[in-house]
Amino acid sequence: MVRKPLVAGNWKMNGSSASNEKLLDGILAQADSFPAVDVALFPPAVYLQQVQQRLQGTTLAWGTQNLSQFRQGAYTGEISAPMLNDFGCKYVLMGHSERRCLYAEIGLDQLVLDYIIAEKYGAALKEGITPIVCIGESPEEHEQGKTEEVILRLVDIIIEHSGVKALSQAVLAYEPVWAIGTGKSATPEWAQDVHTLMRERIAKHDQATAESVQILYGGSVKGDNASSLFSMPDIDGGLIGGASLDADNFVAICQAAASV
Ligand code: PGA
């Protein structure tokens, strides 16, 4: 089955009104060069309206970098799924390792976090927003050979939470923490193996869902390594951090996704 590639640009806590305009100009000017690719941008939430205004009516989609598992109420600083709908978000990121580290600082263990991510996943699905669930092992877990355990734990928890079929409305992103922002991408073969692991786990529940779910790779993807990663059969695009802040680099990644 041929899955459409998706390239997602996570701006993290970067940008200003002025720099965002320049970045959006640069990407939109070249959007015709990656016609068969889904592309989505994830600005800091305060710039959501700016991005919505610029991307409305284009082929590009947008979303936020996190959301609350709750619908409304006394949750200072949080953003709910209905609010994302209010601003036309098609996607939302969740479970990013930078969020996990932050929460880990206040004492939650990774298993509890996985359950919270499953709640967020359910909250997004309920509003018709596509969750992009980030999953990845830390450098320590990598060295201890715990990759499979860490990855499959979250896959199992989200299947247990919302059922396997819900994954056909979702996206998974394998993001080894040791590759994020380090310039040290996973090899295409390593990423492919982990993606296969996830797809096989889903296939145990439902073959059709396993074949249709988009699984992205994230961690030091750049214009010059994107093609080799995206040409692997189970890598359906990328979640891009640093390189999404540079229009030409980001466009080169989108073009690489278009040409595999
Ligand atoms: P990076 O970040 O591309 O800067 O490594 C990836 C991510 O955090 O999603």
Short mmCIF file of C-alpha atoms and ligand atoms in Angstrom, two decimals:
data_model
loop_
_atom_site.label_atom_id
_atom_site.label_comp_id
_atom_site.label_asym_id
_atom_site.label_seq_id
_atom_site.Cartn_x
_atom_site.Cartn_y
_atom_site.Cartn_z
CA MET A 1 0.00 0.00 0.00
CA VAL A 2 1.27 3.45 -0.85
CA ARG A 3 1.05 5.87 2.04
CA LYS A 4 1.16 9.61 1.37
CA PRO A 5 4.24 11.17 2.98
CA LEU A 6 3.87 13.80 5.69
CA VAL A 7 6.47 16.38 6.62
CA ALA A 8 5.83 18.21 9.89
CA GLY A 9 7.80 21.28 10.96
CA ASN A 10 8.05 21.69 14.74
CA TRP A 11 9.21 25.25 15.36
CA LYS A 12 9.55 24.62 19.12
CA MET A 13 10.02 27.91 21.03
CA ASN A 14 11.43 29.86 18.10
CA GLY A 15 10.27 32.73 15.94
CA SER A 16 8.74 36.20 16.09
CA SER A 17 5.91 37.76 14.10
CA ALA A 18 8.46 39.19 11.68
CA SER A 19 10.65 36.09 11.29
CA ASN A 20 7.57 33.88 10.92
CA GLU A 21 6.38 36.01 8.00
CA LYS A 22 9.72 35.53 6.25
CA LEU A 23 9.75 31.80 6.89
CA LEU A 24 6.16 31.39 5.66
CA ASP A 25 6.91 33.52 2.57
CA GLY A 26 9.87 31.29 1.76
CA ILE A 27 7.95 28.04 2.14
CA LEU A 28 4.78 29.20 0.37
CA ALA A 29 6.77 30.53 -2.58
CA GLN A 30 8.00 26.98 -3.23
CA ALA A 31 4.91 24.99 -2.20
CA ASP A 32 4.26 23.93 -5.80
CA SER A 33 7.48 21.90 -5.72
CA PHE A 34 6.13 19.24 -3.33
CA PRO A 35 2.58 18.59 -4.57
CA ALA A 36 2.10 15.01 -3.40
CA VAL A 37 3.19 15.55 0.20
CA ASP A 38 1.15 16.49 3.28
CA VAL A 39 2.96 19.34 5.02
CA ALA A 40 2.08 20.79 8.42
CA LEU A 41 3.64 23.52 10.57
CA PHE A 42 3.68 23.68 14.37
CA PRO A 43 4.40 27.21 15.60
CA PRO A 44 4.39 28.26 19.25
CA ALA A 45 0.69 28.58 20.18
CA VAL A 46 0.80 32.38 20.39
CA TYR A 47 1.50 32.47 16.64
CA LEU A 48 -1.26 30.05 15.71
CA GLN A 49 -3.54 32.76 14.35
CA GLN A 50 -0.73 34.27 12.27
CA VAL A 51 0.05 30.89 10.75
CA GLN A 52 -3.62 30.10 10.21
CA GLN A 53 -4.12 33.37 8.34
CA ARG A 54 -1.18 32.69 6.05
CA LEU A 55 -1.86 29.00 5.40
CA GLN A 56 -5.65 29.10 5.01
CA GLY A 57 -6.52 28.24 1.42
CA THR A 58 -3.09 26.68 0.77
CA THR A 59 -2.20 22.98 0.75
CA LEU A 60 -0.33 23.33 4.06
CA ALA A 61 -1.87 22.46 7.42
CA TRP A 62 -1.01 23.60 10.94
CA GLY A 63 -1.31 22.61 14.58
CA THR A 64 0.18 23.08 18.03
CA GLN A 65 3.07 21.39 19.81
CA ASN A 66 0.97 20.04 22.67
CA LEU A 67 -2.56 20.00 24.06
CA SER A 68 -4.33 19.37 27.33
CA GLN A 69 -6.08 16.09 27.95
CA PHE A 70 -8.94 18.13 29.50
CA ARG A 71 -11.66 20.01 27.61
CA GLN A 72 -11.83 23.18 29.70
CA GLY A 73 -11.46 24.56 33.18
CA ALA A 74 -8.88 25.63 35.70
CA TYR A 75 -5.73 24.42 33.92
CA THR A 76 -3.52 27.48 33.75
CA GLY A 77 -1.33 27.65 30.67
CA GLU A 78 -2.98 24.72 28.90
CA ILE A 79 -4.73 24.59 25.51
CA SER A 80 -7.67 22.28 24.78
CA ALA A 81 -8.61 20.33 21.68
CA PRO A 82 -11.79 22.41 21.09
CA MET A 83 -9.57 25.53 21.07
CA LEU A 84 -7.38 23.96 18.40
CA ASN A 85 -10.49 23.36 16.34
CA ASP A 86 -11.39 27.01 16.77
CA PHE A 87 -8.14 27.87 14.97
CA GLY A 88 -8.49 25.31 12.19
CA CYS A 89 -5.76 22.92 13.40
CA LYS A 90 -5.66 19.68 11.48
CA TYR A 91 -2.91 18.08 13.60
CA VAL A 92 -1.48 18.28 17.09
CA LEU A 93 1.86 17.01 18.41
CA MET A 94 2.03 15.13 21.69
CA GLY A 95 4.56 13.22 23.75
CA HIS A 96 7.55 15.15 22.43
CA SER A 97 10.64 14.26 24.46
CA GLU A 98 11.22 17.91 25.38
CA ARG A 99 7.80 17.88 27.04
CA ARG A 100 8.54 14.55 28.69
CA CYS A 101 11.79 15.84 30.17
CA LEU A 102 10.02 18.86 31.50
CA TYR A 103 7.38 16.74 33.17
CA ALA A 104 9.93 14.23 34.39
CA GLU A 105 11.51 17.12 36.29
CA ILE A 106 8.40 17.37 38.40
CA GLY A 107 8.50 13.72 39.25
CA LEU A 108 6.23 11.84 36.88
CA ASP A 109 7.60 8.59 35.63
CA GLN A 110 7.52 7.66 31.95
CA LEU A 111 4.74 5.11 32.34
CA VAL A 112 2.42 7.69 33.90
CA LEU A 113 3.34 10.07 31.08
CA ASP A 114 2.45 7.43 28.50
CA TYR A 115 -1.02 7.20 30.04
CA ILE A 116 -1.37 10.99 29.98
CA ILE A 117 -0.33 10.99 26.31
CA ALA A 118 -3.02 8.38 25.63
CA GLU A 119 -5.56 10.75 27.25
CA LYS A 120 -4.36 13.60 25.04
CA TYR A 121 -4.57 11.31 22.04
CA GLY A 122 -8.19 10.51 22.89
CA ALA A 123 -8.98 14.20 23.42
CA ALA A 124 -7.62 15.13 19.98
CA LEU A 125 -9.44 12.28 18.21
CA LYS A 126 -12.70 13.28 19.85
CA GLU A 127 -12.40 16.72 18.20
CA GLY A 128 -11.43 15.28 14.83
CA ILE A 129 -7.84 16.54 15.13
CA THR A 130 -5.12 14.13 13.99
CA PRO A 131 -2.70 13.36 16.84
CA ILE A 132 0.97 13.00 15.96
CA VAL A 133 2.30 10.85 18.79
CA CYS A 134 6.05 11.09 19.41
CA ILE A 135 7.79 7.99 20.70
CA GLY A 136 11.49 7.54 21.30
CA GLU A 137 14.09 6.07 23.60
CA SER A 138 16.52 8.17 25.64
CA PRO A 139 20.31 7.80 25.15
CA GLU A 140 20.46 5.63 28.30
CA GLU A 141 17.59 3.41 27.16
CA HIS A 142 19.26 3.15 23.76
CA GLU A 143 22.53 1.99 25.31
CA GLN A 144 20.72 -0.48 27.54
CA GLY A 145 18.96 -2.02 24.54
CA LYS A 146 15.52 -0.91 25.75
CA THR A 147 14.33 0.66 22.49
CA GLU A 148 11.76 -2.01 21.71
CA GLU A 149 10.34 -1.98 25.23
CA VAL A 150 9.96 1.82 25.31
CA ILE A 151 8.43 2.09 21.84
CA LEU A 152 5.99 -0.77 22.14
CA ARG A 153 4.87 0.30 25.61
CA LEU A 154 3.32 3.49 24.25
CA VAL A 155 1.95 1.78 21.13
CA ASP A 156 0.22 -0.76 23.40
CA ILE A 157 -1.13 1.92 25.72
CA ILE A 158 -2.70 4.01 22.94
CA ILE A 159 -4.25 0.87 21.39
CA GLU A 160 -5.60 -0.10 24.80
CA HIS A 161 -6.95 3.43 25.30
CA SER A 162 -8.74 4.10 22.00
CA GLY A 163 -8.72 0.81 20.12
CA VAL A 164 -6.53 -0.13 17.16
CA LYS A 165 -8.80 1.37 14.49
CA ALA A 166 -8.32 4.85 15.95
CA LEU A 167 -4.74 4.67 14.68
CA SER A 168 -6.05 5.11 11.15
CA GLN A 169 -6.89 8.71 12.20
CA ALA A 170 -3.47 9.21 13.78
CA VAL A 171 0.22 9.54 12.98
CA LEU A 172 3.16 8.05 14.89
CA ALA A 173 6.58 9.67 15.00
CA TYR A 174 9.66 7.71 16.02
CA GLU A 175 11.97 10.24 17.62
CA PRO A 176 15.04 8.73 19.27
CA VAL A 177 15.97 11.30 21.91
CA TRP A 178 19.69 10.83 21.22
CA ALA A 179 19.10 12.06 17.64
CA ILE A 180 17.08 15.20 18.43
CA GLY A 181 18.97 18.43 17.91
CA THR A 182 22.27 16.57 18.04
CA GLY A 183 23.08 16.48 14.32
CA LYS A 184 23.36 12.70 14.82
CA SER A 185 20.43 11.21 12.92
CA ALA A 186 19.55 7.53 13.28
CA THR A 187 20.68 5.54 10.28
CA PRO A 188 17.91 4.80 7.76
CA GLU A 189 18.30 1.09 8.58
CA TRP A 190 17.94 1.61 12.33
CA ALA A 191 14.87 3.83 11.87
CA GLN A 192 13.37 1.37 9.40
CA ASP A 193 13.76 -1.48 11.91
CA VAL A 194 12.00 0.47 14.65
CA HIS A 195 9.20 1.51 12.27
CA THR A 196 8.74 -2.12 11.27
CA LEU A 197 8.52 -3.07 14.93
CA MET A 198 5.68 -0.60 15.43
CA ARG A 199 3.86 -1.63 12.29
CA GLU A 200 4.12 -5.31 13.19
CA ARG A 201 2.75 -4.64 16.66
CA ILE A 202 -0.26 -2.82 15.16
CA ALA A 203 -0.70 -5.58 12.57
CA LYS A 204 -1.20 -8.09 15.39
CA HIS A 205 -4.44 -6.23 16.10
CA ASP A 206 -5.41 -5.11 12.60
CA GLN A 207 -3.49 -5.56 9.37
CA ALA A 208 -5.27 -2.82 7.40
CA THR A 209 -4.62 -0.20 10.08
CA ALA A 210 -0.96 -1.23 10.27
CA GLU A 211 -0.60 -0.76 6.54
CA SER A 212 -2.30 2.63 6.43
CA VAL A 213 -0.87 4.42 9.48
CA GLN A 214 1.78 7.05 8.66
CA ILE A 215 4.94 6.60 10.73
CA LEU A 216 7.35 9.54 10.66
CA TYR A 217 10.99 9.68 11.66
CA GLY A 218 12.31 12.66 13.63
CA GLY A 219 15.80 13.54 14.84
CA SER A 220 18.32 15.65 12.89
CA VAL A 221 16.56 15.32 9.53
CA LYS A 222 18.03 17.81 7.06
CA GLY A 223 17.81 18.51 3.37
CA ASP A 224 20.83 16.31 2.74
CA ASN A 225 19.82 13.17 4.66
CA ALA A 226 16.05 13.24 4.11
CA SER A 227 16.04 11.19 0.89
CA SER A 228 17.93 8.25 2.36
CA LEU A 229 15.58 8.13 5.37
CA PHE A 230 12.37 8.62 3.37
CA SER A 231 13.30 5.98 0.81
CA MET A 232 12.97 3.28 3.49
CA PRO A 233 9.69 1.40 3.00
CA ASP A 234 8.25 2.07 6.46
CA ILE A 235 9.35 5.69 6.88
CA ASP A 236 6.47 7.87 5.71
CA GLY A 237 8.02 11.30 6.18
CA GLY A 238 9.57 13.31 8.96
CA LEU A 239 9.06 15.42 12.04
CA ILE A 240 11.54 18.22 11.61
CA GLY A 241 12.88 20.52 14.33
CA GLY A 242 15.90 22.73 13.60
CA ALA A 243 15.74 22.44 9.81
CA SER A 244 12.09 23.58 9.76
CA LEU A 245 13.24 27.08 10.75
CA ASP A 246 15.00 27.59 7.45
CA ALA A 247 12.68 27.82 4.43
CA ASP A 248 15.10 26.37 1.88
CA ASN A 249 16.19 23.50 4.11
CA PHE A 250 12.59 22.68 5.01
CA VAL A 251 11.49 22.85 1.37
CA ALA A 252 14.38 20.55 0.40
CA ILE A 253 13.05 18.00 2.93
CA CYS A 254 9.51 18.31 1.52
CA GLN A 255 10.89 17.84 -1.98
CA ALA A 256 12.81 14.75 -0.84
CA ALA A 257 9.52 13.32 0.48
CA ALA A 258 7.87 14.13 -2.85
CA SER A 259 10.49 12.33 -4.88
CA VAL A 260 10.74 8.94 -3.13
P1 PGA B 1 15.63 18.17 15.23
O1 PGA B 1 14.34 17.99 16.16
O2 PGA B 1 15.16 18.02 13.80
O3 PGA B 1 16.13 19.57 15.54
O4 PGA B 1 16.59 17.12 15.62
C1 PGA B 1 13.41 16.99 15.87
C2 PGA B 1 12.27 17.10 16.83
O5 PGA B 1 12.47 17.44 18.00
O6 PGA B 1 11.11 16.85 16.45
#
